[in-house]
Coordinates of C-alpha atoms in Angstrom, one line a residue:
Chain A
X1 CA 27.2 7.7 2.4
X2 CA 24.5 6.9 -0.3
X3 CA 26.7 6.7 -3.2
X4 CA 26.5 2.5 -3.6
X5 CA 29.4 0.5 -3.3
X6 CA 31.2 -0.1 -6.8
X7 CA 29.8 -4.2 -6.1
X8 CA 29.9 -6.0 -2.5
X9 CA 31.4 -9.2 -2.6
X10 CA 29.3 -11.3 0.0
X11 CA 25.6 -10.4 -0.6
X12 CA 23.7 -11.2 2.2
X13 CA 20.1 -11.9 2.3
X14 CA 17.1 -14.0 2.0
X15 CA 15.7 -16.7 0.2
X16 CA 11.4 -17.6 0.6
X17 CA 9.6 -20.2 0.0
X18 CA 6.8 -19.7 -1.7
X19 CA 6.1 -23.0 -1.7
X20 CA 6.0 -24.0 2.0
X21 CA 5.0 -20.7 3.5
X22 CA 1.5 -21.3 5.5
X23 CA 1.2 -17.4 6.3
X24 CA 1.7 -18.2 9.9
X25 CA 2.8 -14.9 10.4
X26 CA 5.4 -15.6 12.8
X27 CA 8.5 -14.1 11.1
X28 CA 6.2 -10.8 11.2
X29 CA 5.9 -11.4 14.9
X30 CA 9.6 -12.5 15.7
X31 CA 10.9 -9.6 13.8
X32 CA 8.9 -7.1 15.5
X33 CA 9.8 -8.9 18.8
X34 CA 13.8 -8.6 18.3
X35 CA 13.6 -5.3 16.8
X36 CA 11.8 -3.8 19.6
X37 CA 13.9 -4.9 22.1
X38 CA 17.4 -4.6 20.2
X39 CA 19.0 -2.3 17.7
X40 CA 17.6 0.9 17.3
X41 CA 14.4 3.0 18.1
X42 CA 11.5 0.4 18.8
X43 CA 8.7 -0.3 16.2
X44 CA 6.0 1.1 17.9
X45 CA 1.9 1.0 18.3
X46 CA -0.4 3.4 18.3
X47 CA -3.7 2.7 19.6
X48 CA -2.7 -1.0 20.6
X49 CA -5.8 -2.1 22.4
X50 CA -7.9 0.1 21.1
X51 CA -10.4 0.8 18.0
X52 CA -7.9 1.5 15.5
X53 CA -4.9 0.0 16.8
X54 CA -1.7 0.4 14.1
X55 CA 1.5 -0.1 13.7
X56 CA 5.5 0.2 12.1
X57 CA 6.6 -3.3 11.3
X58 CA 9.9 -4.8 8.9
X59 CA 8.1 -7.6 7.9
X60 CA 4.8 -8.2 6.5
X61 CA 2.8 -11.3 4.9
X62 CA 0.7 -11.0 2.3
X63 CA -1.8 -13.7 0.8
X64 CA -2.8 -14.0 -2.8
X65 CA -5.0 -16.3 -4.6
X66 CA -4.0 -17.5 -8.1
X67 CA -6.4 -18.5 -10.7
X68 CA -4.6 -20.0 -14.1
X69 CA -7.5 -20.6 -17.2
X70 CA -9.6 -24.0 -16.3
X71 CA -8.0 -24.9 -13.1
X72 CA -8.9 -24.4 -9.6
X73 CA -7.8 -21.1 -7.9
X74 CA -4.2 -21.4 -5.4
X75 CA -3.4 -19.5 -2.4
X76 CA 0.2 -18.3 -2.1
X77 CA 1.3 -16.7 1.7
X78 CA 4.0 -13.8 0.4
X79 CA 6.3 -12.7 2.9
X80 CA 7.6 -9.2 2.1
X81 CA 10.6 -7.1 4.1
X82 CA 13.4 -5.2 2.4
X83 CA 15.5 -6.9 -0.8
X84 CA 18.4 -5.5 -0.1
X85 CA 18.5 -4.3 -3.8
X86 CA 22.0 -4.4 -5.4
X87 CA 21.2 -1.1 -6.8
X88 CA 19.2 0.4 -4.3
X89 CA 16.4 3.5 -4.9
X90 CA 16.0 4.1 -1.2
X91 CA 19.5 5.0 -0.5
X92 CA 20.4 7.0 -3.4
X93 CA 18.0 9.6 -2.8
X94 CA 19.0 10.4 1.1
X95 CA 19.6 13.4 1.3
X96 CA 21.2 13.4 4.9
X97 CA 23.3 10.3 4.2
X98 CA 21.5 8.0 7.1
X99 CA 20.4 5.4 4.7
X100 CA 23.4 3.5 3.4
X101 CA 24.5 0.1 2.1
X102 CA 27.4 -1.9 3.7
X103 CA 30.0 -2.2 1.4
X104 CA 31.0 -5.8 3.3
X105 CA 28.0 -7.7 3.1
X106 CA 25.5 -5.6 1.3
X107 CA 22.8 -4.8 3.9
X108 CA 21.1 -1.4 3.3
X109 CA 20.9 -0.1 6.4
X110 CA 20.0 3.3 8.4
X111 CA 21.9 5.4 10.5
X112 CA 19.3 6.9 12.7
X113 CA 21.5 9.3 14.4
X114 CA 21.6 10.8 10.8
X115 CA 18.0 10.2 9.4
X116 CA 15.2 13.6 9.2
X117 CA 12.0 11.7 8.6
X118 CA 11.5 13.2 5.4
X119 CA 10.1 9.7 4.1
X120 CA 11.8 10.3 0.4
X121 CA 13.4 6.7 0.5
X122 CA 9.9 4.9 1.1
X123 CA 8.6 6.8 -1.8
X124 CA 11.8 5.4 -4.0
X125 CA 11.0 1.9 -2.4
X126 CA 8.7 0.1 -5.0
X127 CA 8.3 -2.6 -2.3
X128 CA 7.3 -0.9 0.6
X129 CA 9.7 -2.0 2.6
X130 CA 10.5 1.2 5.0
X131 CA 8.0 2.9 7.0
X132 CA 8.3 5.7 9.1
X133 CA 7.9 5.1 13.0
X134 CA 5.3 7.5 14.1
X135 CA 6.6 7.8 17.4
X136 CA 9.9 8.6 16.9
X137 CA 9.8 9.8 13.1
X138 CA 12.8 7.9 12.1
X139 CA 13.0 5.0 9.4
X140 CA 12.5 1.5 10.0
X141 CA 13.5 -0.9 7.5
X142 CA 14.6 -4.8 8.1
X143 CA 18.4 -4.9 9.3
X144 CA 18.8 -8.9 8.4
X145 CA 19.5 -8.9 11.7
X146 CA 22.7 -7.5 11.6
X147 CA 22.7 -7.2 15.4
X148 CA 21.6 -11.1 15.5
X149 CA 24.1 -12.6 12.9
X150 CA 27.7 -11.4 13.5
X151 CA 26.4 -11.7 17.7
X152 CA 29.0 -14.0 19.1
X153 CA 27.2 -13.7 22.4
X154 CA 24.4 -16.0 21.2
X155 CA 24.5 -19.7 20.5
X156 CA 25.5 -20.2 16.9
X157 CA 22.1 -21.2 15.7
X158 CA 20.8 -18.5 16.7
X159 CA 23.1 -16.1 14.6
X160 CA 20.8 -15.7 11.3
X161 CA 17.7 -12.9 11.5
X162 CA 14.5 -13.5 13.5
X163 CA 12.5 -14.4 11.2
X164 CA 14.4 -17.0 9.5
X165 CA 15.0 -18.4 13.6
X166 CA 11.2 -19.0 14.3
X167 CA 9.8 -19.8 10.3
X168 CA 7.8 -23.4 11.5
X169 CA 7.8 -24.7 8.1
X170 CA 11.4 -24.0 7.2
X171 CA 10.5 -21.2 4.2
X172 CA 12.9 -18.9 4.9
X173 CA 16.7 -19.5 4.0
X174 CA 19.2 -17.0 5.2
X175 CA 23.1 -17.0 3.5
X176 CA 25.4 -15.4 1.0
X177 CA 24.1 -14.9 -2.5
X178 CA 26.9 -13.3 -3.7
X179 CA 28.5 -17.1 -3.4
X180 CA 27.3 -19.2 -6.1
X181 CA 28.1 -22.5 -4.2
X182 CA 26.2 -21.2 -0.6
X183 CA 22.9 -23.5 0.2
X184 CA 20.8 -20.3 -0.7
X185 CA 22.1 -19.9 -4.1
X186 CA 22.2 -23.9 -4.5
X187 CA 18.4 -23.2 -3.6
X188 CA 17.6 -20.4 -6.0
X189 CA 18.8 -22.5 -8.6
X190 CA 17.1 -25.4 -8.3
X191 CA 14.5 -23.8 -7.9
X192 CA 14.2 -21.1 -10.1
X193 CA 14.0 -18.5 -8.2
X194 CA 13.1 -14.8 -9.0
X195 CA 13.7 -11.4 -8.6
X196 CA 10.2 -9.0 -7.6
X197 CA 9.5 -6.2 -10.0
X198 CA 13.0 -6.8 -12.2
X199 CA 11.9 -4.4 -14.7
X200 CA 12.0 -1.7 -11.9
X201 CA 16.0 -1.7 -12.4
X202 CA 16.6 -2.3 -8.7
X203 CA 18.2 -5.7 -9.1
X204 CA 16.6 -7.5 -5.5
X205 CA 19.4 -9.6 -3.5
X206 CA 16.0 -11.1 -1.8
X207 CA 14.9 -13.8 -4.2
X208 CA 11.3 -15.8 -4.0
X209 CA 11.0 -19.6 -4.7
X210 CA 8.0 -19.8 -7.0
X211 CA 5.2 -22.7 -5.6
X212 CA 5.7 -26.1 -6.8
X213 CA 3.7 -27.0 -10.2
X214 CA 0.5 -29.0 -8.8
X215 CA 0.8 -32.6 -9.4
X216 CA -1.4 -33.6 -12.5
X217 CA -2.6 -37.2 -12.9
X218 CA -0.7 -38.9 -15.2
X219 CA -3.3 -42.1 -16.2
X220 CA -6.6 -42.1 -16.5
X221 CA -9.1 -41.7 -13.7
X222 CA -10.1 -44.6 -12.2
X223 CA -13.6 -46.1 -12.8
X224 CA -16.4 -45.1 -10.3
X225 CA -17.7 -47.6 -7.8
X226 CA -20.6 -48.9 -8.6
X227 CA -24.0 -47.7 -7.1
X228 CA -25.4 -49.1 -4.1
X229 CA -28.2 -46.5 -3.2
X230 CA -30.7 -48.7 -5.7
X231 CA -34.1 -49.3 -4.5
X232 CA -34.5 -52.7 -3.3
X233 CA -36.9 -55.4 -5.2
X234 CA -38.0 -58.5 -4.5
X235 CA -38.6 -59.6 -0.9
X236 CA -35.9 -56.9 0.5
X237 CA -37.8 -54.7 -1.0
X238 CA -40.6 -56.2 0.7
X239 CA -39.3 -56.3 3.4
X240 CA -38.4 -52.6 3.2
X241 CA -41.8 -51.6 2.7
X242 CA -43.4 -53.6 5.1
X243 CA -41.0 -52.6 8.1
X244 CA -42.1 -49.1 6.6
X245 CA -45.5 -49.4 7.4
X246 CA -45.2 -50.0 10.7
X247 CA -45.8 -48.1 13.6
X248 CA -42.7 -46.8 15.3
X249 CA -40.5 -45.9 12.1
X250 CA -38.7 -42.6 12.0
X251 CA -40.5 -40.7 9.4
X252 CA -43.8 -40.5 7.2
X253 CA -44.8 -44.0 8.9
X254 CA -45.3 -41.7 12.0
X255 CA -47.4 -39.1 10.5
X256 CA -49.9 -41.5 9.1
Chain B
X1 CA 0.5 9.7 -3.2
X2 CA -0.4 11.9 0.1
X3 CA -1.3 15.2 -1.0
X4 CA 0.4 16.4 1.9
X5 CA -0.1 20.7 2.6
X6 CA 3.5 20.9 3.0
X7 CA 5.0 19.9 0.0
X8 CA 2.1 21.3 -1.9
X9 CA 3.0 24.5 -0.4
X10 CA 6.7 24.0 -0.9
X11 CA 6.9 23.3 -4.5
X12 CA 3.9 25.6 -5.4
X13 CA 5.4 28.9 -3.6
X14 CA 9.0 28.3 -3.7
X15 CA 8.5 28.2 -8.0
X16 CA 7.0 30.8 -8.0
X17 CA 9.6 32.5 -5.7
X18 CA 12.5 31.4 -7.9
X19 CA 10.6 32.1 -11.3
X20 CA 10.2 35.4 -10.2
X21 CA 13.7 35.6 -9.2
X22 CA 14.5 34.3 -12.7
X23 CA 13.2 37.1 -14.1
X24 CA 14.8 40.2 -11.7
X25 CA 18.0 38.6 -12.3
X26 CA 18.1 39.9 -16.1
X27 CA 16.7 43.3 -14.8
X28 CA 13.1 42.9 -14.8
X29 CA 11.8 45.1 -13.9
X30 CA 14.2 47.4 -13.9
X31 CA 13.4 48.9 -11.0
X32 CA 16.1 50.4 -7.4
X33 CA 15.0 51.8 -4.4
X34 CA 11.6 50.8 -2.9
X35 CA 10.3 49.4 -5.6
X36 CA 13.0 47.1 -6.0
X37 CA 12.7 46.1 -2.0
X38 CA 9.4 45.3 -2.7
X39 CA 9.7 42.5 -5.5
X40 CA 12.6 41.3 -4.0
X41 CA 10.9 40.9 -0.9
X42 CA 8.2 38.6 -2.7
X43 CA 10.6 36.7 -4.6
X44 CA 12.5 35.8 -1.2
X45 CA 9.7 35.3 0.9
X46 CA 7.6 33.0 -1.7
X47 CA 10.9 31.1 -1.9
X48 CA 12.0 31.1 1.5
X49 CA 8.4 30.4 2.8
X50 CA 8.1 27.2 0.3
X51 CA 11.2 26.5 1.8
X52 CA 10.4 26.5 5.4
X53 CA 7.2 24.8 4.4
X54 CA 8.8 21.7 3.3
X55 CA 10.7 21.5 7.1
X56 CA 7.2 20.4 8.1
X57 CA 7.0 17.7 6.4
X58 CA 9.9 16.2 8.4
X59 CA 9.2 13.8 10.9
X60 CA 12.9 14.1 12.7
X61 CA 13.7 18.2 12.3
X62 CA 16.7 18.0 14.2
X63 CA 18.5 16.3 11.6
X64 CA 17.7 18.8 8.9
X65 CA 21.4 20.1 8.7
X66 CA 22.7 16.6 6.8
X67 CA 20.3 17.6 4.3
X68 CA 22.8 19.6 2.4
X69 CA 25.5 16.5 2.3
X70 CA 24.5 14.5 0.1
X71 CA 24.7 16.1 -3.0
X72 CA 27.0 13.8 -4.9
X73 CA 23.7 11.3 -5.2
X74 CA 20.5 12.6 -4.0
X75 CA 18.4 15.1 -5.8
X76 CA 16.8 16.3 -2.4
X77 CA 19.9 17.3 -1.3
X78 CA 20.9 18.9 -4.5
X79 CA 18.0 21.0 -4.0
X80 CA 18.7 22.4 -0.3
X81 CA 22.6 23.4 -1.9
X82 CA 21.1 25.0 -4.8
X83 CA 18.5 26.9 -3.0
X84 CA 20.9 28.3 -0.9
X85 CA 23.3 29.0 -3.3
X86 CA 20.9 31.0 -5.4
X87 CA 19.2 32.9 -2.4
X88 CA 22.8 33.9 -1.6
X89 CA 23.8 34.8 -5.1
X90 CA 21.0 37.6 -5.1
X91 CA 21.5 39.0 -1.9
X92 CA 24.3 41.5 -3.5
X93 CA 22.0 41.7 -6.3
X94 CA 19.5 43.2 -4.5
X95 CA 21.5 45.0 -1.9
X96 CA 22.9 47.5 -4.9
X97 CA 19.7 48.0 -6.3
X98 CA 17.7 48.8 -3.1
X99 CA 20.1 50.6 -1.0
X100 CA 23.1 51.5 -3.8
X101 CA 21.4 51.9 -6.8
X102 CA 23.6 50.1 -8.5
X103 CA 23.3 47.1 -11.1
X104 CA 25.8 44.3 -10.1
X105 CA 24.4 42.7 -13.3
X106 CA 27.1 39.8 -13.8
X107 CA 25.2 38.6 -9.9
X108 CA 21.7 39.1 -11.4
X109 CA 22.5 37.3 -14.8
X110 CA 23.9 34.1 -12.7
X111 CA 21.5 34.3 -10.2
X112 CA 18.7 34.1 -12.9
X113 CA 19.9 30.6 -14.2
X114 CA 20.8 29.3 -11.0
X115 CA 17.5 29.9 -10.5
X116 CA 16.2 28.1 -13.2
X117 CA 18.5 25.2 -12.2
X118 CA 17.4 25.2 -8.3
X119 CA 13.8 24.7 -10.0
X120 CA 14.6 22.1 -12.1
X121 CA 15.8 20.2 -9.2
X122 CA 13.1 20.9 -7.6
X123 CA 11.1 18.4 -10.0
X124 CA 13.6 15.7 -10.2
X125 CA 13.1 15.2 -6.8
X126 CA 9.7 13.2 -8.5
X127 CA 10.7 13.2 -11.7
X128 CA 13.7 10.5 -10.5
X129 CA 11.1 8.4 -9.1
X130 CA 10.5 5.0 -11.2
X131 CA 8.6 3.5 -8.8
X132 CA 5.9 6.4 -9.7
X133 CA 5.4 6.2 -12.9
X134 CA 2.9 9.4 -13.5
X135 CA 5.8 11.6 -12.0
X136 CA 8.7 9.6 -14.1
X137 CA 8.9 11.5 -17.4
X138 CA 10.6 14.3 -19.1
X139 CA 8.1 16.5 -19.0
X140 CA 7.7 17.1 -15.8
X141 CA 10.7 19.2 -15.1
X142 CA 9.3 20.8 -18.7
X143 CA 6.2 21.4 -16.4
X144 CA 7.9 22.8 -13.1
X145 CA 10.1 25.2 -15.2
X146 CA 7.1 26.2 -17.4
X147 CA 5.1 26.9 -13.7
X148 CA 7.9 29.0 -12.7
X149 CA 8.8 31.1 -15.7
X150 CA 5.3 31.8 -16.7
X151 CA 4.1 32.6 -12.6
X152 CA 7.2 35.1 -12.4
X153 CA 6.7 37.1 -15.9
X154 CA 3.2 37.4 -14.3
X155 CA 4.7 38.9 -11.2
X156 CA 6.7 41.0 -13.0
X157 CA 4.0 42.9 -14.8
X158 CA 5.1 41.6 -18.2
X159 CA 1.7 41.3 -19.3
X160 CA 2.0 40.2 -22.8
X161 CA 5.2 37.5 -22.3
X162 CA 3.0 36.2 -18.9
X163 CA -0.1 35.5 -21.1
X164 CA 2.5 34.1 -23.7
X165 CA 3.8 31.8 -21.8
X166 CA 1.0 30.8 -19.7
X167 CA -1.1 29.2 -22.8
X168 CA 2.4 27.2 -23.2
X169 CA 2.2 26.6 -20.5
X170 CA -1.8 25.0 -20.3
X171 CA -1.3 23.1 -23.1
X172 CA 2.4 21.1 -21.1
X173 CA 0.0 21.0 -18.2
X174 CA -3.2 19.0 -20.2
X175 CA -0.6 17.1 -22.1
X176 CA 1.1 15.9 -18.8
X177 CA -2.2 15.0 -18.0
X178 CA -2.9 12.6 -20.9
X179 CA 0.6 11.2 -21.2
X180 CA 0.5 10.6 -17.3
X181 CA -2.5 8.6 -17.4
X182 CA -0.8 6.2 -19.8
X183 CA 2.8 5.7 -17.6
X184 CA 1.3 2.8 -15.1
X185 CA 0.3 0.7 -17.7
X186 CA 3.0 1.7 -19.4
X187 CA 5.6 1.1 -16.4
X188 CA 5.1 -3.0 -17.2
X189 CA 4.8 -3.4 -13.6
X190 CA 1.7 -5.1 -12.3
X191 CA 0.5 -7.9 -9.7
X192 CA 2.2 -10.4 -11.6
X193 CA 5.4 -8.7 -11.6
X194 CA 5.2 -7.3 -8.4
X195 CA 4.5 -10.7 -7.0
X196 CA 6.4 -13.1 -9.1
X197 CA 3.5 -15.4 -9.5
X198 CA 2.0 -13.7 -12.8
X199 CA 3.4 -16.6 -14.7
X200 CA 0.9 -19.3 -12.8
X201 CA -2.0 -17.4 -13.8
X202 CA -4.6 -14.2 -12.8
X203 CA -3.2 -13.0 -9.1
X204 CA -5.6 -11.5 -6.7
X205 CA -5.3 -10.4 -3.2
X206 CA -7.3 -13.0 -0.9
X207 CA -5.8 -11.1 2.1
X208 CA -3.8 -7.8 3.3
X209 CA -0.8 -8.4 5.5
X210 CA -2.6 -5.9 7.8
X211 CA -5.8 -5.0 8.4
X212 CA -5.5 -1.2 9.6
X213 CA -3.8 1.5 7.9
X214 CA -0.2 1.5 8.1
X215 CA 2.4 4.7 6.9
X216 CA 2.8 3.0 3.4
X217 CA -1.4 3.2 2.7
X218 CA -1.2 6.5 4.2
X219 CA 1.7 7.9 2.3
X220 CA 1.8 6.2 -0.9
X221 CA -1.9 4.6 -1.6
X222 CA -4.3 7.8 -1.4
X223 CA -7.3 7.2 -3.6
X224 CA -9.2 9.7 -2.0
X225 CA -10.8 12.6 -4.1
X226 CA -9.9 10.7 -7.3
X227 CA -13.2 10.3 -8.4
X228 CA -13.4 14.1 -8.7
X229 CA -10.1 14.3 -10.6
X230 CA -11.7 15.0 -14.4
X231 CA -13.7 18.1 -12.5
X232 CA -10.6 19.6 -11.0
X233 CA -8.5 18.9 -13.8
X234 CA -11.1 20.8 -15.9
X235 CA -11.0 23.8 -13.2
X236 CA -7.5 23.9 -12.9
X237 CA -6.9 24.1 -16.6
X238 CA -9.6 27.6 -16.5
X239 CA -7.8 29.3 -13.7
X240 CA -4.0 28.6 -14.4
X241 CA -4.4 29.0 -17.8
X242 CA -7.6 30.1 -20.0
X243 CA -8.8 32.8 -17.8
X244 CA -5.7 34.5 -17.6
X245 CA -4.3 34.0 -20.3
X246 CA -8.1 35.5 -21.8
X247 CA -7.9 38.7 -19.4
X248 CA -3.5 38.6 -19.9
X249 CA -3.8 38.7 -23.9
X250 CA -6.8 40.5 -24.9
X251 CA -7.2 43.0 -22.0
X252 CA -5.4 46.6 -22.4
X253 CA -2.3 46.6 -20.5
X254 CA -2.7 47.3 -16.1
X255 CA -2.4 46.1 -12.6
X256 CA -5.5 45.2 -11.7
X257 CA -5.8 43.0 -15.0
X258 CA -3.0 41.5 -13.9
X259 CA -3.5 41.2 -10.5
X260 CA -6.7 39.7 -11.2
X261 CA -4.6 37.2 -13.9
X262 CA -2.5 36.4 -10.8
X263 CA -4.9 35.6 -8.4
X264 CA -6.5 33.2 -10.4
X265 CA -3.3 31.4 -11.4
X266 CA -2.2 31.3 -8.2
X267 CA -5.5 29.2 -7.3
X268 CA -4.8 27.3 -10.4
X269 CA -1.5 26.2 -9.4
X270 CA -2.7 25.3 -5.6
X271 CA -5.3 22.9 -7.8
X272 CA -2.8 21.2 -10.2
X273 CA 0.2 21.1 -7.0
X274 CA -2.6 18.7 -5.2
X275 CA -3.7 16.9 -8.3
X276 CA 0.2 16.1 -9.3
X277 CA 1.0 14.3 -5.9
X278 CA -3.4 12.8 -5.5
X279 CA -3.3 11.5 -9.2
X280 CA 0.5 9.8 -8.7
X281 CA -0.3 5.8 -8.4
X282 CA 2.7 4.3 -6.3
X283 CA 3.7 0.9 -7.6
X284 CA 3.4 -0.4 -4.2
X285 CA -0.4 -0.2 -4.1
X286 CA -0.4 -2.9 -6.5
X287 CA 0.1 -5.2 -3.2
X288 CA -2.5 -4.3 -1.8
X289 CA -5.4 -3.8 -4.7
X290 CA -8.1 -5.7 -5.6
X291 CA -8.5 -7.4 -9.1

């Protein structure tokens, strides 16, 4: 039902890298992958191969450049996909009860048997985290997997979502962080991780890892080699002018 | 936001439906017979029509029957019960007056504020929504009920009240206006926020996660026609409000003054319905803008 739970326990979710993503995009790709095939109504095109080909997707990367005073701007890759907010808009204002938050884990999650389409939880999302499949008019919002990690017909590294199965460069951590001594929340520590948008009340399981400060020199620069594009004098320079002159030389020598 | 027909049509029609409901409820007019069958008739097909109107905005109609169960949390749902309730708590209203000619007042007098309460719901279905800011202020459930009251009394033939409330109801409008344009801002939200990188310095977007439209642009980051808002505010704020409230106030007292007051609001209201959901800046565009 969308009344939240009173406070889950185990808070599942994820923890990114802010740092290390290289906006790859294959969590976007692996995501759409599983949850097409698996749980649910697939994520469907429209238009695929043709002129305006679009899309319903869980998972999306962003890329931002960011400029501080005096120094050189920085590109940051943003992955975005639900938060699986602690107090969560989106499920709140259901009206049929479809869009829910497990009481056991806190995944918000949809019932599609139960959902109308009429779109009001992606309008509470500040994130933009559902969207409405076109095809079959129900809504799509990331799952964490949760037909992935409780799968005990899978190899056990493969029980943690899609996208943090393929991420190449490791910036995507999956784990309780309801559990202040799990890896992720050892992580988000460390780290100082944060919380999108906090002022918009909805209290984000999701956190980001800021990038790393840039390394700043820390003694002076050394001093630049010395020149060595001189003209020569004396009898290189001779030498130089005379070799010049001569017919055969690449250049003005020619021309003469 | 999407301006989208439906809900325009839905929260335009089905205020005025239960504003004029508000006002038969207390007897007025006090009319039986035919003449009662024929307000009653507008009051429930304005309200039922906005009703039926907002169905096709639903991209999965079969479920529509959960609608009604979630009441405990969701202000949608809130507004299906109360609908109902209220359509159902005027039907022996109006059954005495047009076939019994009787006054079952005690149904009108409750019917009349759950009317009220069904619009007022009605507009914290938006009003409830942080993640708009324009839409997430007291006033706009000021505004809804101010739309209703003042587009029934007009209905009703009260000339003098309708004109009344109407300038009220001009000056909420312009006022919603102004204060709206200051809630984004406001809202402390912005790129920095919204990204968590605001603390390392200016953020800009060096690249969209898609490069076609998707259902969030769609839905939630319409821009177009906002370059034309100023003009249609100023239009909106002549036909809902200064023309009739001009024809309503200074005019001697008949129908076609007021029908001609009507018509005019009614346009009004169809103007200021599409500017409320075109003008409404979701906070999730802020992912995707420039600068």
């Amino acid at each position: 039902m969308t009344q939240l739970p009173a406070q889950s326990k185990k808070k599942l979710g994820l923890v990114i890298d802010l740092d290390t993503c290289v906006g790859c995009h294959g969590c976007v790709t692996s995501c759409k992958g599983w949850n097409t095939q698996n749980y649910g109504e697939p994520l469907s095109d429209i238009d695929a191969y043709g002129a305006d080909p679009s899309g319903t997707f869980l998972n999306r990367v962003f890329s931002y450049e960011v400029e501080a005073p005096n120094k050189p701007a920085q590109t940051v890759h943003f992955p975005k996909s639900c938060l699986h907010c602690e107090d969560a808009p989106c499920v709140t204002v259901c009206p049929t009860g479809a869009s829910y938050k497990r009481e056991e884990d806190g995944i918000v999650l949809v019932n599609e048997d139960r959902c109308m389409g009429c779109g009001l939880c992606a309008w509470a999302c500040p994130y933009g985290a559902r969207e409405l499949d076109f095809m079959s008019g129900i809504m799509k919002k990331c799952t964490l997997c949760v037909d992935r990690i409780y799968n005990e017909n899978i190899p056990e590294e493969d029980r943690v979502p899609a996208c943090v199965r393929t991420c190449p460069s490791n910036a995507r951590h999956f784990g309780d962080l309801g559990d202040p001594d799990s890896d992720v929340s050892k992580l988000v520590a460390e780290r100082g991780g944060i919380d999108l948008m906090p002022e918009q009340g909805t209290k984000p399981v999701n956190k980001y890892l800021p990038p790393r400060l840039k390394d700043t020199l820390d003694s002076a620069p050394p001093k630049p080699l010395e020149s060595v594009s001189e003209e020569p004098k004396g009898w290189l320079g001779w030498l130089d002018r005379a070799l010049e002159a001569l017919p055969g030389s690449n250049g003005k020598a020619e021309d003469k | 936001m999407h301006p989208a027909p439906s809900v325009i049509i839905f929260t335009s029609l089905s205020g005025l439906g239960f504003g004029l409901f508000a006002w038969l409820g207390l007897g007025i007019p006090d009319v039986y017979g035919w003449s009662s069958f024929a307000v009653f008739f507008i009051a429930y097909a304005l309200s039922v029509g906005g009703l039926l109107a907002s169905v096709f905005h639903l991209a999965n109609k079969k479920n529509v029957i959960y609608s009604f169960s979630q009441w405990r949390t969701s202000w949608l749902s809130r507004e299906g019960v109360m609908a109902v309730i209220t359509l159902l708590t005027f039907a022996p209203f109006a059954i005495g007056r047009i076939f019994l000619g009787i006054d079952l007042a005690i149904f009108g007098y409750v019917g009349s504020i759950l009317a009220l309460i069904t619009v007022f719901v009605t507009s914290m279905i938006y009003t409830q929504l942080k993640a708009v800011p324009r839409w997430n202020m007291p006033l706009t459930p000021v505004l809804f009920l101010l739309y209703a009251v003042s587009g029934g009394a007009l209905m009703t033939g009260e000339q003098r009240v309708a004109g009344f409330l109407i300038a009220i109801l001009t000056l909420v409008q312009i006022a919603a206006w102004v204060l709206g344009d200051a809630r984004f801002t406001g809202s402390g939200t912005d790129k920095g926020s919204a990204t968590g990188l605001g603390g390392l310095g200016k953020v800009r977007v060096f690249e969209s996660a898609h490069t076609s439209r998707n259902y969030i642009l769609d839905e939630m980051v319409h821009v177009i026609g906002r370059r034309h808002a100023t003009k249609l505010r100023t239009i909106a704020a002549l036909t809902i409000g200064l023309f009739p409230v001009v024809l309503l106030l200074m005019l001697p007292v008949g129908h076609v003054t007021s029908l001609t007051a009507l018509a005019s609001h009614i346009v009004g209201v169809f103007i200021s319905r599409w500017l409320f959901f075109a003008e409404a800046e979701h906070v999730v565009g802020l992912y995707y803008s420039r600068g």
